[in-house]
Amino acid sequence: MERTIVIIKPDGVRRGLVGEILSRFEKKGFKIRALKMIRLSREQAEKLYDIHFGKSFFNDLVNYMTSGPVVAVILEGDNAVNAVRLMIGPTDGSKAPPGTIRGDYSLSIRENVIHASDSIDRVEHEVSVIFKPEEIYDD
Ligand code: CMP
């Protein structure tokens, strides 16, 4: 069984999409192994997105991600990293196919409702930015 982390971003929380998004993952068959509402510090947001440091959108991205609470969730299921990426759709909401979370709820390349890890290595890194080991449940 594989685990991944998703983060419902401040726009998703503000717009009341938390229940709808969690419901999609539960109906798909993923198990929720951890769940937390948290306002990220600048340091956490910068660590979370360290691979984008230096890019033109980095500062705006950190401002956006710290603009309000997010909901972070660890999901477990077969092929979780890829399966969740398929469910959320490509980065730019205006180009994401209908039926994906971004395709259904976003028209923006930045305010795209949700983040999901893109590899197993990134899952470990991103989980460590947000969760303590004792906040993750096995069964
Ligand atoms: P995410 O999948 O969380 O990974 C990096 C985030 O940076 C991305 O979603 C968007 O929120 C944001 N992002 C990526 N590319 C751009 C861009 N070209 N302009 C603005 N924001 C971007």
CSV table of N, CA and C and ligand atoms in Angstrom, one decimal:
chain,number,residue,atom,x,y,z
A,1,MET,N,0.8,-1.2,0.0
A,1,MET,CA,0.0,0.0,0.0
A,1,MET,C,0.9,1.3,0.0
A,2,GLU,N,0.5,2.2,-0.8
A,2,GLU,CA,1.3,3.4,-0.9
A,2,GLU,C,0.5,4.6,-0.2
A,3,ARG,N,1.3,5.5,0.2
A,3,ARG,CA,0.7,6.7,0.9
A,3,ARG,C,1.1,8.0,0.1
A,4,THR,N,0.2,9.0,0.1
A,4,THR,CA,0.5,10.3,-0.5
A,4,THR,C,-0.1,11.4,0.4
A,5,ILE,N,0.3,12.6,0.2
A,5,ILE,CA,-0.2,13.7,1.0
A,5,ILE,C,-0.9,14.7,0.0
A,6,VAL,N,-2.1,15.1,0.4
A,6,VAL,CA,-2.8,16.2,-0.4
A,6,VAL,C,-3.0,17.4,0.6
A,7,ILE,N,-3.0,18.5,0.0
A,7,ILE,CA,-3.3,19.7,0.8
A,7,ILE,C,-4.3,20.5,0.1
A,8,ILE,N,-5.5,20.7,0.7
A,8,ILE,CA,-6.6,21.5,0.2
A,8,ILE,C,-6.1,22.9,0.5
A,9,LYS,N,-5.9,23.7,-0.5
A,9,LYS,CA,-5.3,25.0,-0.4
A,9,LYS,C,-6.3,26.1,0.2
A,10,PRO,N,-5.7,27.3,0.6
A,10,PRO,CA,-6.6,28.3,1.2
A,10,PRO,C,-7.9,28.6,0.4
A,11,ASP,N,-7.8,28.6,-0.9
A,11,ASP,CA,-9.0,28.9,-1.7
A,11,ASP,C,-10.0,27.8,-1.6
A,12,GLY,N,-9.5,26.6,-1.6
A,12,GLY,CA,-10.4,25.4,-1.4
A,12,GLY,C,-11.2,25.4,-0.1
A,13,VAL,N,-10.4,25.8,1.0
A,13,VAL,CA,-11.0,25.9,2.3
A,13,VAL,C,-12.0,27.0,2.3
A,14,ARG,N,-11.6,28.2,1.8
A,14,ARG,CA,-12.5,29.4,1.9
A,14,ARG,C,-13.8,29.1,1.1
A,15,ARG,N,-13.7,28.4,0.0
A,15,ARG,CA,-14.9,28.2,-0.8
A,15,ARG,C,-15.7,27.0,-0.4
A,16,GLY,N,-15.4,26.4,0.7
A,16,GLY,CA,-16.2,25.3,1.3
A,16,GLY,C,-16.1,24.0,0.5
A,17,LEU,N,-15.0,23.7,0.0
A,17,LEU,CA,-14.8,22.5,-0.9
A,17,LEU,C,-14.2,21.3,-0.1
A,18,VAL,N,-14.0,21.5,1.2
A,18,VAL,CA,-13.3,20.4,1.9
A,18,VAL,C,-14.0,19.1,1.9
A,19,GLY,N,-15.3,19.2,2.3
A,19,GLY,CA,-16.1,18.0,2.3
A,19,GLY,C,-16.2,17.3,1.0
A,20,GLU,N,-16.5,18.1,0.0
A,20,GLU,CA,-16.6,17.5,-1.4
A,20,GLU,C,-15.3,16.8,-1.9
A,21,ILE,N,-14.2,17.4,-1.6
A,21,ILE,CA,-12.9,16.9,-2.0
A,21,ILE,C,-12.6,15.6,-1.2
A,22,LEU,N,-12.8,15.7,0.1
A,22,LEU,CA,-12.5,14.5,0.9
A,22,LEU,C,-13.4,13.3,0.5
A,23,SER,N,-14.6,13.6,0.2
A,23,SER,CA,-15.6,12.6,-0.2
A,23,SER,C,-15.2,11.9,-1.5
A,24,ARG,N,-14.6,12.7,-2.4
A,24,ARG,CA,-14.1,12.0,-3.7
A,24,ARG,C,-13.1,11.0,-3.4
A,25,PHE,N,-12.1,11.4,-2.5
A,25,PHE,CA,-11.0,10.4,-2.2
A,25,PHE,C,-11.6,9.2,-1.4
A,26,GLU,N,-12.5,9.4,-0.5
A,26,GLU,CA,-13.0,8.3,0.3
A,26,GLU,C,-13.8,7.4,-0.7
A,27,LYS,N,-14.6,8.0,-1.5
A,27,LYS,CA,-15.4,7.1,-2.4
A,27,LYS,C,-14.5,6.3,-3.4
A,28,LYS,N,-13.4,6.9,-3.8
A,28,LYS,CA,-12.5,6.2,-4.7
A,28,LYS,C,-11.9,5.0,-4.0
A,29,GLY,N,-11.8,5.0,-2.6
A,29,GLY,CA,-11.3,3.9,-1.9
A,29,GLY,C,-10.1,4.1,-1.0
A,30,PHE,N,-9.6,5.4,-1.0
A,30,PHE,CA,-8.5,5.7,-0.2
A,30,PHE,C,-8.8,5.7,1.3
A,31,LYS,N,-7.9,5.3,2.1
A,31,LYS,CA,-8.0,5.4,3.5
A,31,LYS,C,-7.4,6.7,4.0
A,32,ILE,N,-8.0,7.5,4.9
A,32,ILE,CA,-7.4,8.6,5.5
A,32,ILE,C,-6.6,8.2,6.7
A,33,ARG,N,-5.3,8.5,6.6
A,33,ARG,CA,-4.4,8.1,7.7
A,33,ARG,C,-4.0,9.3,8.6
A,34,ALA,N,-4.2,10.5,8.1
A,34,ALA,CA,-4.0,11.7,9.0
A,34,ALA,C,-4.7,12.8,8.3
A,35,LEU,N,-5.2,13.8,9.2
A,35,LEU,CA,-5.9,14.9,8.7
A,35,LEU,C,-5.8,16.1,9.6
A,36,LYS,N,-5.4,17.2,9.1
A,36,LYS,CA,-5.1,18.4,9.9
A,36,LYS,C,-5.5,19.7,9.2
A,37,MET,N,-6.2,20.6,10.0
A,37,MET,CA,-6.4,22.0,9.5
A,37,MET,C,-5.3,22.8,10.1
A,38,ILE,N,-4.6,23.6,9.3
A,38,ILE,CA,-3.4,24.3,9.8
A,38,ILE,C,-3.2,25.5,8.9
A,39,ARG,N,-2.8,26.6,9.6
A,39,ARG,CA,-2.3,27.8,8.8
A,39,ARG,C,-0.8,27.7,8.7
A,40,LEU,N,-0.3,27.5,7.5
A,40,LEU,CA,1.1,27.2,7.3
A,40,LEU,C,1.9,28.5,7.6
A,41,SER,N,3.0,28.4,8.3
A,41,SER,CA,4.0,29.5,8.5
A,41,SER,C,4.7,29.7,7.1
A,42,ARG,N,5.3,30.9,7.0
A,42,ARG,CA,6.1,31.1,5.8
A,42,ARG,C,7.2,30.0,5.6
A,43,GLU,N,7.8,29.7,6.7
A,43,GLU,CA,8.9,28.7,6.7
A,43,GLU,C,8.3,27.3,6.2
A,44,GLN,N,7.2,26.9,6.7
A,44,GLN,CA,6.6,25.7,6.2
A,44,GLN,C,6.3,25.7,4.7
A,45,ALA,N,5.7,26.8,4.3
A,45,ALA,CA,5.3,27.0,2.9
A,45,ALA,C,6.5,26.9,2.0
A,46,GLU,N,7.6,27.6,2.5
A,46,GLU,CA,8.8,27.6,1.7
A,46,GLU,C,9.5,26.3,1.6
A,47,LYS,N,9.4,25.5,2.7
A,47,LYS,CA,10.0,24.1,2.7
A,47,LYS,C,9.1,23.2,1.8
A,48,LEU,N,7.8,23.4,1.9
A,48,LEU,CA,6.9,22.5,1.1
A,48,LEU,C,7.2,22.7,-0.3
A,49,TYR,N,7.5,23.9,-0.8
A,49,TYR,CA,7.7,24.2,-2.2
A,49,TYR,C,9.2,24.5,-2.5
A,50,ASP,N,10.1,23.9,-1.7
A,50,ASP,CA,11.5,24.2,-1.9
A,50,ASP,C,12.0,24.0,-3.4
A,51,ILE,N,11.4,23.0,-4.0
A,51,ILE,CA,11.8,22.7,-5.4
A,51,ILE,C,11.5,23.9,-6.4
A,52,HIS,N,10.6,24.8,-6.0
A,52,HIS,CA,10.2,25.9,-6.8
A,52,HIS,C,10.9,27.2,-6.4
A,53,PHE,N,11.8,27.1,-5.5
A,53,PHE,CA,12.6,28.3,-5.0
A,53,PHE,C,13.3,28.9,-6.2
A,54,GLY,N,13.2,30.3,-6.3
A,54,GLY,CA,13.8,31.0,-7.4
A,54,GLY,C,13.0,31.2,-8.6
A,55,LYS,N,11.9,30.4,-8.7
A,55,LYS,CA,11.0,30.6,-9.9
A,55,LYS,C,10.2,31.9,-9.7
A,56,SER,N,9.7,32.4,-10.9
A,56,SER,CA,9.0,33.7,-10.9
A,56,SER,C,7.8,33.7,-10.0
A,57,PHE,N,7.1,32.6,-9.8
A,57,PHE,CA,5.9,32.6,-9.1
A,57,PHE,C,6.1,32.2,-7.6
A,58,PHE,N,7.3,32.0,-7.2
A,58,PHE,CA,7.6,31.4,-5.8
A,58,PHE,C,7.0,32.3,-4.7
A,59,ASN,N,7.3,33.6,-4.8
A,59,ASN,CA,6.8,34.5,-3.7
A,59,ASN,C,5.3,34.6,-3.6
A,60,ASP,N,4.7,34.7,-4.7
A,60,ASP,CA,3.2,34.8,-4.8
A,60,ASP,C,2.6,33.5,-4.3
A,61,LEU,N,3.3,32.4,-4.6
A,61,LEU,CA,2.8,31.1,-4.2
A,61,LEU,C,2.9,31.0,-2.6
A,62,VAL,N,4.0,31.4,-2.1
A,62,VAL,CA,4.1,31.4,-0.6
A,62,VAL,C,3.1,32.3,0.1
A,63,ASN,N,2.9,33.5,-0.5
A,63,ASN,CA,1.8,34.4,0.0
A,63,ASN,C,0.5,33.8,0.0
A,64,TYR,N,0.2,33.1,-1.1
A,64,TYR,CA,-1.2,32.5,-1.3
A,64,TYR,C,-1.3,31.3,-0.3
A,65,MET,N,-0.3,30.5,-0.2
A,65,MET,CA,-0.4,29.3,0.7
A,65,MET,C,-0.5,29.6,2.2
A,66,THR,N,0.0,30.9,2.5
A,66,THR,CA,-0.1,31.3,3.9
A,66,THR,C,-1.3,32.3,4.2
A,67,SER,N,-2.1,32.4,3.2
A,67,SER,CA,-3.2,33.4,3.3
A,67,SER,C,-4.4,33.0,4.1
A,68,GLY,N,-4.4,31.7,4.5
A,68,GLY,CA,-5.5,31.2,5.3
A,68,GLY,C,-5.2,29.7,5.6
A,69,PRO,N,-6.1,29.1,6.4
A,69,PRO,CA,-5.8,27.7,6.7
A,69,PRO,C,-5.9,26.8,5.5
A,70,VAL,N,-5.2,25.7,5.6
A,70,VAL,CA,-5.2,24.6,4.6
A,70,VAL,C,-5.7,23.3,5.3
A,71,VAL,N,-6.1,22.3,4.6
A,71,VAL,CA,-6.4,21.0,5.2
A,71,VAL,C,-5.5,20.0,4.5
A,72,ALA,N,-4.6,19.4,5.4
A,72,ALA,CA,-3.6,18.5,4.9
A,72,ALA,C,-4.1,17.1,5.2
A,73,VAL,N,-4.0,16.1,4.3
A,73,VAL,CA,-4.5,14.8,4.5
A,73,VAL,C,-3.5,13.8,3.9
A,74,ILE,N,-3.3,12.7,4.7
A,74,ILE,CA,-2.5,11.6,4.2
A,74,ILE,C,-3.4,10.5,3.8
A,75,LEU,N,-3.3,10.1,2.5
A,75,LEU,CA,-4.2,9.1,1.9
A,75,LEU,C,-3.4,7.8,1.6
A,76,GLU,N,-4.0,6.7,1.8
A,76,GLU,CA,-3.4,5.4,1.5
A,76,GLU,C,-4.2,4.6,0.6
A,77,GLY,N,-3.5,4.0,-0.4
A,77,GLY,CA,-4.2,3.1,-1.3
A,77,GLY,C,-3.2,2.6,-2.4
A,78,ASP,N,-3.7,1.7,-3.2
A,78,ASP,CA,-2.8,1.2,-4.3
A,78,ASP,C,-2.4,2.4,-5.2
A,79,ASN,N,-1.1,2.5,-5.5
A,79,ASN,CA,-0.6,3.4,-6.4
A,79,ASN,C,-1.0,4.8,-6.1
A,80,ALA,N,-1.1,5.2,-4.8
A,80,ALA,CA,-1.7,6.4,-4.3
A,80,ALA,C,-1.1,7.7,-5.0
A,81,VAL,N,0.2,7.7,-5.2
A,81,VAL,CA,0.8,9.0,-5.7
A,81,VAL,C,0.2,9.3,-7.1
A,82,ASN,N,0.2,8.3,-8.0
A,82,ASN,CA,-0.3,8.5,-9.3
A,82,ASN,C,-1.8,8.6,-9.4
A,83,ALA,N,-2.4,7.8,-8.6
A,83,ALA,CA,-3.9,7.8,-8.7
A,83,ALA,C,-4.5,9.1,-8.2
A,84,VAL,N,-3.9,9.7,-7.2
A,84,VAL,CA,-4.4,11.0,-6.7
A,84,VAL,C,-4.0,12.1,-7.7
A,85,ARG,N,-2.8,12.0,-8.3
A,85,ARG,CA,-2.5,13.0,-9.3
A,85,ARG,C,-3.5,13.0,-10.5
A,86,LEU,N,-3.9,11.8,-10.9
A,86,LEU,CA,-4.9,11.7,-11.9
A,86,LEU,C,-6.2,12.4,-11.5
A,87,MET,N,-6.6,12.2,-10.2
A,87,MET,CA,-7.9,12.7,-9.7
A,87,MET,C,-7.8,14.2,-9.6
A,88,ILE,N,-6.7,14.8,-9.3
A,88,ILE,CA,-6.6,16.3,-9.2
A,88,ILE,C,-6.5,17.0,-10.5
A,89,GLY,N,-5.8,16.3,-11.5
A,89,GLY,CA,-5.7,17.0,-12.8
A,89,GLY,C,-4.5,17.9,-12.9
A,90,PRO,N,-4.2,18.4,-14.1
A,90,PRO,CA,-3.0,19.2,-14.3
A,90,PRO,C,-3.1,20.5,-13.6
A,91,THR,N,-1.9,21.2,-13.4
A,91,THR,CA,-1.8,22.4,-12.6
A,91,THR,C,-2.7,23.5,-12.9
A,92,ASP,N,-2.9,23.8,-14.2
A,92,ASP,CA,-3.7,24.9,-14.6
A,92,ASP,C,-5.2,24.5,-14.7
A,93,GLY,N,-5.9,25.1,-13.8
A,93,GLY,CA,-7.3,24.7,-13.7
A,93,GLY,C,-8.1,25.0,-15.0
A,94,SER,N,-7.6,26.0,-15.7
A,94,SER,CA,-8.4,26.4,-17.0
A,94,SER,C,-8.1,25.4,-18.1
A,95,LYS,N,-7.1,24.5,-17.8
A,95,LYS,CA,-6.8,23.5,-18.9
A,95,LYS,C,-7.1,22.1,-18.3
A,96,ALA,N,-7.4,21.9,-17.0
A,96,ALA,CA,-7.6,20.6,-16.4
A,96,ALA,C,-9.0,20.0,-16.9
A,97,PRO,N,-9.0,18.8,-17.3
A,97,PRO,CA,-10.2,18.2,-17.8
A,97,PRO,C,-11.3,18.1,-16.8
A,98,PRO,N,-12.6,18.4,-17.2
A,98,PRO,CA,-13.7,18.2,-16.3
A,98,PRO,C,-13.7,16.8,-15.8
A,99,GLY,N,-14.2,16.7,-14.5
A,99,GLY,CA,-14.1,15.4,-13.8
A,99,GLY,C,-12.9,15.3,-12.9
A,100,THR,N,-11.9,16.1,-13.2
A,100,THR,CA,-10.8,16.2,-12.2
A,100,THR,C,-11.1,17.3,-11.2
A,101,ILE,N,-10.5,17.3,-10.0
A,101,ILE,CA,-10.8,18.3,-9.0
A,101,ILE,C,-10.5,19.7,-9.5
A,102,ARG,N,-9.3,19.9,-10.1
A,102,ARG,CA,-9.0,21.2,-10.6
A,102,ARG,C,-9.9,21.6,-11.8
A,103,GLY,N,-10.2,20.6,-12.6
A,103,GLY,CA,-11.0,20.8,-13.8
A,103,GLY,C,-12.4,21.2,-13.4
A,104,ASP,N,-12.9,20.7,-12.3
A,104,ASP,CA,-14.2,21.0,-11.8
A,104,ASP,C,-14.3,22.3,-11.0
A,105,TYR,N,-13.2,22.7,-10.3
A,105,TYR,CA,-13.3,23.8,-9.3
A,105,TYR,C,-12.3,24.9,-9.5
A,106,SER,N,-11.5,24.9,-10.5
A,106,SER,CA,-10.5,26.0,-10.7
A,106,SER,C,-10.4,26.5,-12.1
A,107,LEU,N,-10.1,27.8,-12.2
A,107,LEU,CA,-9.8,28.3,-13.5
A,107,LEU,C,-8.4,29.0,-13.5
A,108,SER,N,-7.7,28.7,-12.5
A,108,SER,CA,-6.4,29.4,-12.2
A,108,SER,C,-5.2,28.5,-12.2
A,109,ILE,N,-4.1,29.0,-12.6
A,109,ILE,CA,-2.8,28.2,-12.5
A,109,ILE,C,-2.3,28.3,-11.1
A,110,ARG,N,-2.5,29.3,-10.4
A,110,ARG,CA,-2.0,29.4,-9.0
A,110,ARG,C,-3.1,28.9,-8.0
A,111,GLU,N,-4.3,29.5,-8.0
A,111,GLU,CA,-5.3,29.2,-7.1
A,111,GLU,C,-6.1,28.0,-7.6
A,112,ASN,N,-5.4,26.8,-7.5
A,112,ASN,CA,-5.9,25.6,-8.1
A,112,ASN,C,-6.4,24.6,-7.1
A,113,VAL,N,-6.8,25.1,-5.9
A,113,VAL,CA,-7.6,24.3,-5.0
A,113,VAL,C,-6.9,23.3,-4.1
A,114,ILE,N,-6.0,22.5,-4.8
A,114,ILE,CA,-5.4,21.4,-4.1
A,114,ILE,C,-4.0,21.1,-4.6
A,115,HIS,N,-3.2,20.6,-3.7
A,115,HIS,CA,-1.8,20.1,-4.0
A,115,HIS,C,-1.7,18.6,-3.7
A,116,ALA,N,-1.0,17.9,-4.5
A,116,ALA,CA,-0.7,16.5,-4.2
A,116,ALA,C,0.8,16.2,-4.5
A,117,SER,N,1.5,15.4,-3.7
A,117,SER,CA,2.9,15.0,-4.0
A,117,SER,C,3.0,14.4,-5.3
A,118,ASP,N,4.2,14.6,-6.0
A,118,ASP,CA,4.3,14.0,-7.3
A,118,ASP,C,5.3,12.8,-7.3
A,119,SER,N,5.8,12.4,-6.2
A,119,SER,CA,6.7,11.2,-6.1
A,119,SER,C,6.8,10.8,-4.7
A,120,ILE,N,7.2,9.5,-4.5
A,120,ILE,CA,7.3,9.0,-3.1
A,120,ILE,C,8.3,9.7,-2.3
A,121,ASP,N,9.4,10.2,-2.9
A,121,ASP,CA,10.4,11.0,-2.1
A,121,ASP,C,9.8,12.3,-1.7
A,122,ARG,N,9.0,12.9,-2.5
A,122,ARG,CA,8.3,14.2,-2.1
A,122,ARG,C,7.3,13.9,-1.0
A,123,VAL,N,6.6,12.8,-1.0
A,123,VAL,CA,5.6,12.5,0.0
A,123,VAL,C,6.4,12.5,1.4
A,124,GLU,N,7.5,11.9,1.5
A,124,GLU,CA,8.2,11.9,2.8
A,124,GLU,C,8.6,13.3,3.2
A,125,HIS,N,9.1,14.1,2.3
A,125,HIS,CA,9.5,15.5,2.6
A,125,HIS,C,8.3,16.3,3.0
A,126,GLU,N,7.2,16.2,2.2
A,126,GLU,CA,6.1,17.1,2.5
A,126,GLU,C,5.3,16.7,3.8
A,127,VAL,N,5.3,15.3,4.0
A,127,VAL,CA,4.7,14.9,5.3
A,127,VAL,C,5.5,15.4,6.5
A,128,SER,N,6.8,15.4,6.4
A,128,SER,CA,7.6,15.9,7.5
A,128,SER,C,7.5,17.4,7.8
A,129,VAL,N,7.1,18.1,6.8
A,129,VAL,CA,6.8,19.6,6.9
A,129,VAL,C,5.6,19.8,7.8
A,130,ILE,N,4.6,19.0,7.7
A,130,ILE,CA,3.3,19.2,8.3
A,130,ILE,C,2.9,18.3,9.4
A,131,PHE,N,3.3,17.1,9.4
A,131,PHE,CA,2.8,16.1,10.4
A,131,PHE,C,4.0,15.6,11.3
A,132,LYS,N,3.6,15.4,12.6
A,132,LYS,CA,4.5,14.6,13.5
A,132,LYS,C,4.1,13.2,13.3
A,133,PRO,N,5.1,12.3,13.6
A,133,PRO,CA,4.8,10.8,13.4
A,133,PRO,C,3.6,10.4,14.2
A,134,GLU,N,3.4,10.9,15.4
A,134,GLU,CA,2.3,10.4,16.2
A,134,GLU,C,0.9,10.9,15.7
A,135,GLU,N,0.9,11.8,14.7
A,135,GLU,CA,-0.4,12.3,14.1
A,135,GLU,C,-0.9,11.4,13.0
A,136,ILE,N,-0.1,10.3,12.7
A,136,ILE,CA,-0.4,9.5,11.5
A,136,ILE,C,-0.9,8.1,12.1
A,137,TYR,N,-2.0,7.6,11.6
A,137,TYR,CA,-2.7,6.4,12.2
A,137,TYR,C,-2.6,5.3,11.2
A,138,ASP,N,-2.3,4.1,11.8
A,138,ASP,CA,-2.2,2.9,10.9
A,138,ASP,C,-3.5,2.1,10.8
A,139,ASP,N,-4.3,2.1,11.8
A,139,ASP,CA,-5.6,1.4,11.7
A,139,ASP,C,-6.5,1.8,12.8
B,1,CMP,P1,1.1,22.7,-7.0
B,1,CMP,O1,0.7,21.5,-7.8
B,1,CMP,O2,0.7,22.8,-5.6
B,1,CMP,O3,2.6,23.0,-7.2
B,1,CMP,C1,3.2,24.2,-7.3
B,1,CMP,C2,2.2,25.4,-7.3
B,1,CMP,O4,2.7,26.6,-7.7
B,1,CMP,C3,1.1,25.0,-8.2
B,1,CMP,O5,0.3,24.0,-7.7
B,1,CMP,C4,0.4,26.4,-8.3
B,1,CMP,O6,-0.4,26.7,-7.2
B,1,CMP,C5,1.6,27.3,-8.4
B,1,CMP,N1,2.1,27.5,-9.8
B,1,CMP,C6,2.7,26.7,-10.6
B,1,CMP,N2,3.0,27.2,-11.8
B,1,CMP,C7,2.6,28.5,-11.7
B,1,CMP,C8,2.6,29.6,-12.5
B,1,CMP,N3,3.1,29.6,-13.8
B,1,CMP,N4,2.1,30.8,-12.1
B,1,CMP,C9,1.6,30.9,-10.8
B,1,CMP,N5,1.5,29.9,-10.0
B,1,CMP,C10,2.0,28.7,-10.4
